[in-house]
Amino acid sequence: MLDLNKIDKYVINLKSRTDRLEHIQNEFRHMDWSFNLFEAIDTGSYEGCALSHIKISEIAKDRGLDYVMVFEDDCFFMPYAKDLLRDCLKDLDSLDWDLFHLAPSIHRPLTYDGGNLVNLSGPHPPKNENHRGIYGTSAFIYKPSLYDEFQKWNSYDHNPARQKPIDVFCDEYIYPNFKCYCPKLPIVTQKMDHSTVNNGVWNTHYIMTYNWKSYINNDLPNPYLDYNRCLQDRK
C-alpha cells in the first residue's frame, strides 16, 4: 500500500493568511504529517490559485517525484479521515490511476456503485440545467502522468485567455481524460472563513457535505454536515 509518509506534501498558503497557516499546521499535526510550505502566487484572483498549482507540478517534475500531494490551506480532515484514507489507498493498489482527490466539491450527479472509491472519470448520469461540475482543488494526490497536463491550463486550446479557474479545467479536461478517483465520503472539507479569491465567507463545509449526500452517497451521517460537530467528534 502507498506510504503517504514518504510522499512530498505541499500546502499552498498566501503569506498574508497567517490564520490559515495556523489552521493547516493544526490539521497536519492531527494527521501526523509534515509538509512543505508553498507561498501562494498572489494575483488577487483565481489565476493565482491556478498558477500555484501549476508551479507545484513543475517542482514535482523537476524533482522526479513518483507522487505529489497538494493541499490548500483551508482543508479540514473529517473525523473518519484516517480510516477511510487507509481503505481507499488499499483499493487503489489494485487499480491503474493518475489522481486521487480527497474531496472534490460535487455539483452534479456521479455514479457510485458501492465500495470505497468513486470514479471521477465516469461515466456519469447526464446533467440537467441545474447541474454544474466537479469542482474544488482542496487536496489531492497525483502521479507524473499529470505533471505536464496541469501546464495546459495556460494553453489556448483548453483555456482561452485563461478565463477558467483551475478546478473547472480539471472538471473539463483532467477528469474526463485520465484515471481519477475520490473516496465514497469526503475525507476533507474546507473550513468556513474569508476567501481571498472570492472575497466573501461561505459555509463550504456544509455545501460540500450536503451535495455529497445529494449527488453521490447518502451514507454520510447528517450530524457531519455541521463543521463544529465534526470538530467535536474528532477530539
Short mmCIF file of C-alpha atoms in Angstrom, two decimals:
data_model
loop_
_atom_site.label_atom_id
_atom_site.label_comp_id
_atom_site.label_asym_id
_atom_site.label_seq_id
_atom_site.Cartn_x
_atom_site.Cartn_y
_atom_site.Cartn_z
CA MET A 1 0.00 0.00 0.00
CA LEU A 2 1.15 3.54 -0.78
CA ASP A 3 3.03 5.01 2.21
CA LEU A 4 1.89 8.63 2.47
CA ASN A 5 4.64 9.41 4.96
CA LYS A 6 7.13 9.02 2.10
CA ILE A 7 5.31 11.38 -0.28
CA ASP A 8 6.17 15.08 -0.54
CA LYS A 9 3.26 17.24 0.59
CA TYR A 10 2.84 20.88 -0.42
CA VAL A 11 0.49 23.35 1.24
CA ILE A 12 -0.49 26.46 -0.71
CA ASN A 13 -0.73 29.48 1.59
CA LEU A 14 -0.83 33.21 0.96
CA LYS A 15 1.84 34.96 3.03
CA SER A 16 -0.83 37.31 4.40
CA ARG A 17 -3.03 34.44 5.64
CA THR A 18 -1.25 33.57 8.86
CA ASP A 19 -4.62 32.46 10.27
CA ARG A 20 -4.90 29.75 7.65
CA LEU A 21 -1.29 28.72 8.14
CA GLU A 22 -2.00 28.14 11.83
CA HIS A 23 -5.13 26.19 10.90
CA ILE A 24 -3.38 23.87 8.44
CA GLN A 25 -0.49 23.30 10.84
CA ASN A 26 -3.03 22.01 13.36
CA GLU A 27 -4.65 19.81 10.71
CA PHE A 28 -1.33 18.24 9.75
CA ARG A 29 -0.48 17.63 13.39
CA HIS A 30 -3.77 15.76 13.64
CA MET A 31 -2.71 13.58 10.68
CA ASP A 32 0.88 13.20 11.99
CA TRP A 33 2.25 14.60 8.74
CA SER A 34 4.82 17.21 7.85
CA PHE A 35 4.58 19.46 4.79
CA ASN A 36 6.43 21.84 2.52
CA LEU A 37 5.02 25.36 2.65
CA PHE A 38 4.45 26.84 -0.79
CA GLU A 39 3.94 30.61 -0.74
CA ALA A 40 0.92 31.14 -2.97
CA ILE A 41 1.28 33.24 -6.11
CA ASP A 42 -0.85 36.28 -5.30
CA THR A 43 -2.74 37.79 -8.22
CA GLY A 44 -5.82 38.72 -6.22
CA SER A 45 -7.89 36.31 -8.31
CA TYR A 46 -8.40 32.65 -9.26
CA GLU A 47 -5.34 32.92 -11.53
CA GLY A 48 -3.04 32.92 -8.51
CA CYS A 49 -4.54 29.65 -7.30
CA ALA A 50 -4.08 28.07 -10.73
CA LEU A 51 -0.52 29.32 -11.10
CA SER A 52 0.34 27.99 -7.63
CA HIS A 53 -0.92 24.52 -8.51
CA ILE A 54 0.95 24.64 -11.82
CA LYS A 55 4.20 25.66 -10.13
CA ILE A 56 3.96 22.75 -7.70
CA SER A 57 3.50 20.35 -10.62
CA GLU A 58 6.70 21.83 -12.12
CA ILE A 59 8.54 21.31 -8.84
CA ALA A 60 7.34 17.71 -8.66
CA LYS A 61 8.52 17.08 -12.21
CA ASP A 62 11.90 18.75 -11.65
CA ARG A 63 12.47 16.67 -8.52
CA GLY A 64 11.42 13.46 -10.22
CA LEU A 65 8.78 12.69 -7.61
CA ASP A 66 6.79 9.48 -8.10
CA TYR A 67 3.81 11.12 -6.39
CA VAL A 68 2.94 14.54 -5.02
CA MET A 69 0.26 15.60 -2.56
CA VAL A 70 -1.12 19.14 -2.82
CA PHE A 71 -3.28 20.86 -0.21
CA GLU A 72 -4.95 24.24 0.06
CA ASP A 73 -4.63 25.85 3.47
CA ASP A 74 -8.31 25.72 4.46
CA CYS A 75 -8.55 21.91 4.46
CA PHE A 76 -10.31 20.22 7.35
CA PHE A 77 -9.97 16.47 7.90
CA MET A 78 -13.22 14.71 8.70
CA PRO A 79 -13.48 12.60 11.90
CA TYR A 80 -13.19 9.34 9.94
CA ALA A 81 -10.46 10.62 7.58
CA LYS A 82 -7.60 8.38 8.69
CA ASP A 83 -9.55 5.13 8.40
CA LEU A 84 -11.20 5.95 5.08
CA LEU A 85 -7.96 7.19 3.55
CA ARG A 86 -6.25 3.93 4.51
CA ASP A 87 -9.09 1.90 2.97
CA CYS A 88 -9.01 3.93 -0.25
CA LEU A 89 -5.26 3.50 -0.61
CA LYS A 90 -5.64 -0.27 -0.26
CA ASP A 91 -8.20 -0.28 -3.09
CA LEU A 92 -6.09 1.98 -5.29
CA ASP A 93 -3.30 -0.61 -5.07
CA SER A 94 -5.22 -2.82 -7.48
CA LEU A 95 -6.06 -0.02 -9.94
CA ASP A 96 -4.26 1.98 -12.60
CA TRP A 97 -4.83 5.59 -11.52
CA ASP A 98 -3.48 9.09 -12.14
CA LEU A 99 -5.15 11.23 -9.46
CA PHE A 100 -6.91 10.66 -6.15
CA HIS A 101 -8.94 13.63 -4.93
CA LEU A 102 -9.52 13.57 -1.17
CA ALA A 103 -12.76 15.51 -1.59
CA PRO A 104 -13.95 17.43 -4.62
CA SER A 105 -16.90 19.80 -4.35
CA ILE A 106 -19.66 17.99 -6.25
CA HIS A 107 -22.27 19.93 -8.22
CA ARG A 108 -23.66 17.18 -10.44
CA PRO A 109 -24.75 13.51 -10.08
CA LEU A 110 -21.93 10.96 -10.10
CA THR A 111 -22.11 7.18 -10.47
CA TYR A 112 -21.43 5.32 -7.22
CA ASP A 113 -21.78 1.54 -7.20
CA GLY A 114 -20.54 0.86 -3.69
CA GLY A 115 -17.08 0.29 -2.26
CA ASN A 116 -14.57 2.87 -1.02
CA LEU A 117 -13.93 4.67 -4.31
CA VAL A 118 -15.89 6.83 -6.76
CA ASN A 119 -14.64 7.04 -10.36
CA LEU A 120 -14.47 10.77 -11.16
CA SER A 121 -13.72 9.95 -14.78
CA GLY A 122 -17.19 8.48 -15.29
CA PRO A 123 -19.33 7.52 -16.96
CA HIS A 124 -21.75 9.72 -15.03
CA PRO A 125 -25.50 10.27 -15.24
CA PRO A 126 -26.46 13.11 -17.59
CA LYS A 127 -26.57 16.64 -16.19
CA ASN A 128 -29.70 18.77 -16.22
CA GLU A 129 -29.88 22.57 -16.46
CA ASN A 130 -29.29 22.96 -12.71
CA HIS A 131 -26.13 20.87 -12.59
CA ARG A 132 -22.59 22.19 -12.96
CA GLY A 133 -19.50 20.07 -12.45
CA ILE A 134 -16.83 18.52 -10.19
CA TYR A 135 -15.03 21.42 -8.58
CA GLY A 136 -12.53 22.21 -5.84
CA THR A 137 -8.78 21.59 -5.60
CA SER A 138 -8.55 21.35 -1.83
CA ALA A 139 -6.47 18.18 -1.54
CA PHE A 140 -5.25 15.53 -3.94
CA ILE A 141 -2.50 13.05 -4.80
CA TYR A 142 -1.31 12.64 -8.34
CA LYS A 143 1.36 10.96 -10.42
CA PRO A 144 3.91 12.10 -13.04
CA SER A 145 1.38 11.35 -15.79
CA LEU A 146 -0.28 14.66 -14.83
CA TYR A 147 2.75 16.88 -14.21
CA ASP A 148 2.74 18.24 -17.75
CA GLU A 149 -1.04 18.13 -18.06
CA PHE A 150 -1.60 20.79 -15.40
CA GLN A 151 0.52 23.14 -17.51
CA LYS A 152 -2.19 23.05 -20.15
CA TRP A 153 -4.32 25.36 -18.04
CA ASN A 154 -2.24 28.05 -19.73
CA SER A 155 -2.90 26.84 -23.26
CA TYR A 156 -5.33 28.35 -25.72
CA ASP A 157 -6.93 25.02 -26.66
CA HIS A 158 -8.03 24.21 -23.13
CA ASN A 159 -8.42 27.63 -21.58
CA PRO A 160 -8.66 30.61 -23.94
CA ALA A 161 -7.42 33.80 -22.31
CA ARG A 162 -7.04 31.87 -19.02
CA GLN A 163 -10.70 32.54 -18.23
CA LYS A 164 -11.36 29.29 -16.35
CA PRO A 165 -10.35 28.54 -12.75
CA ILE A 166 -8.11 25.52 -12.23
CA ASP A 167 -10.96 23.38 -10.85
CA VAL A 168 -13.11 24.00 -13.93
CA PHE A 169 -10.12 23.00 -16.07
CA CYS A 170 -9.84 19.77 -14.06
CA ASP A 171 -13.56 19.10 -14.50
CA GLU A 172 -13.48 19.66 -18.25
CA TYR A 173 -10.07 18.21 -19.12
CA ILE A 174 -8.27 16.25 -16.38
CA TYR A 175 -11.08 14.07 -15.04
CA PRO A 176 -12.56 13.01 -18.40
CA ASN A 177 -9.18 12.15 -19.93
CA PHE A 178 -7.29 10.49 -17.07
CA LYS A 179 -7.97 7.89 -14.39
CA CYS A 180 -9.22 9.91 -11.44
CA TYR A 181 -10.92 8.79 -8.23
CA CYS A 182 -12.28 10.16 -4.97
CA PRO A 183 -13.49 8.44 -1.76
CA LYS A 184 -17.06 7.31 -1.07
CA LEU A 185 -17.29 10.07 1.57
CA PRO A 186 -15.32 13.34 1.75
CA ILE A 187 -12.01 12.84 3.53
CA VAL A 188 -11.56 16.60 3.80
CA THR A 189 -13.80 19.63 3.57
CA GLN A 190 -12.97 23.33 3.88
CA LYS A 191 -13.31 25.44 6.99
CA MET A 192 -15.62 28.42 6.86
CA ASP A 193 -13.67 31.67 6.75
CA HIS A 194 -12.99 34.60 4.45
CA SER A 195 -11.93 33.65 0.93
CA THR A 196 -9.26 35.92 -0.51
CA VAL A 197 -10.08 34.76 -4.04
CA ASN A 198 -13.86 35.10 -3.82
CA ASN A 199 -13.82 37.99 -1.33
CA GLY A 200 -16.52 36.60 0.93
CA VAL A 201 -17.44 33.98 3.52
CA TRP A 202 -19.29 30.79 2.60
CA ASN A 203 -20.07 27.67 4.63
CA THR A 204 -18.17 25.48 2.20
CA HIS A 205 -18.15 22.55 4.62
CA TYR A 206 -21.94 22.43 4.55
CA ILE A 207 -22.12 22.86 0.77
CA MET A 208 -19.62 20.02 0.21
CA THR A 209 -21.25 17.58 2.63
CA TYR A 210 -24.83 18.39 1.60
CA ASN A 211 -24.01 17.98 -2.09
CA TRP A 212 -22.17 14.75 -1.36
CA LYS A 213 -25.32 13.27 0.16
CA SER A 214 -27.40 14.61 -2.72
CA TYR A 215 -25.22 13.59 -5.64
CA ILE A 216 -23.09 10.60 -4.60
CA ASN A 217 -23.69 8.79 -1.32
CA ASN A 218 -26.38 9.39 1.28
CA ASP A 219 -24.48 7.36 3.90
CA LEU A 220 -22.76 10.46 5.29
CA PRO A 221 -24.28 10.96 8.79
CA ASN A 222 -26.43 14.10 8.96
CA PRO A 223 -24.60 15.48 12.04
CA TYR A 224 -21.45 15.64 9.93
CA LEU A 225 -22.96 18.41 7.85
CA ASP A 226 -22.12 20.60 10.87
CA TYR A 227 -18.45 21.65 10.94
CA ASN A 228 -18.45 22.19 14.71
CA ARG A 229 -19.91 18.73 15.31
CA CYS A 230 -17.16 17.21 13.17
CA LEU A 231 -14.54 19.13 15.12
CA GLN A 232 -16.08 17.98 18.40
CA ASP A 233 -16.22 14.33 17.32
CA ARG A 234 -12.64 14.44 16.10
CA LYS A 235 -11.44 15.43 19.55
#
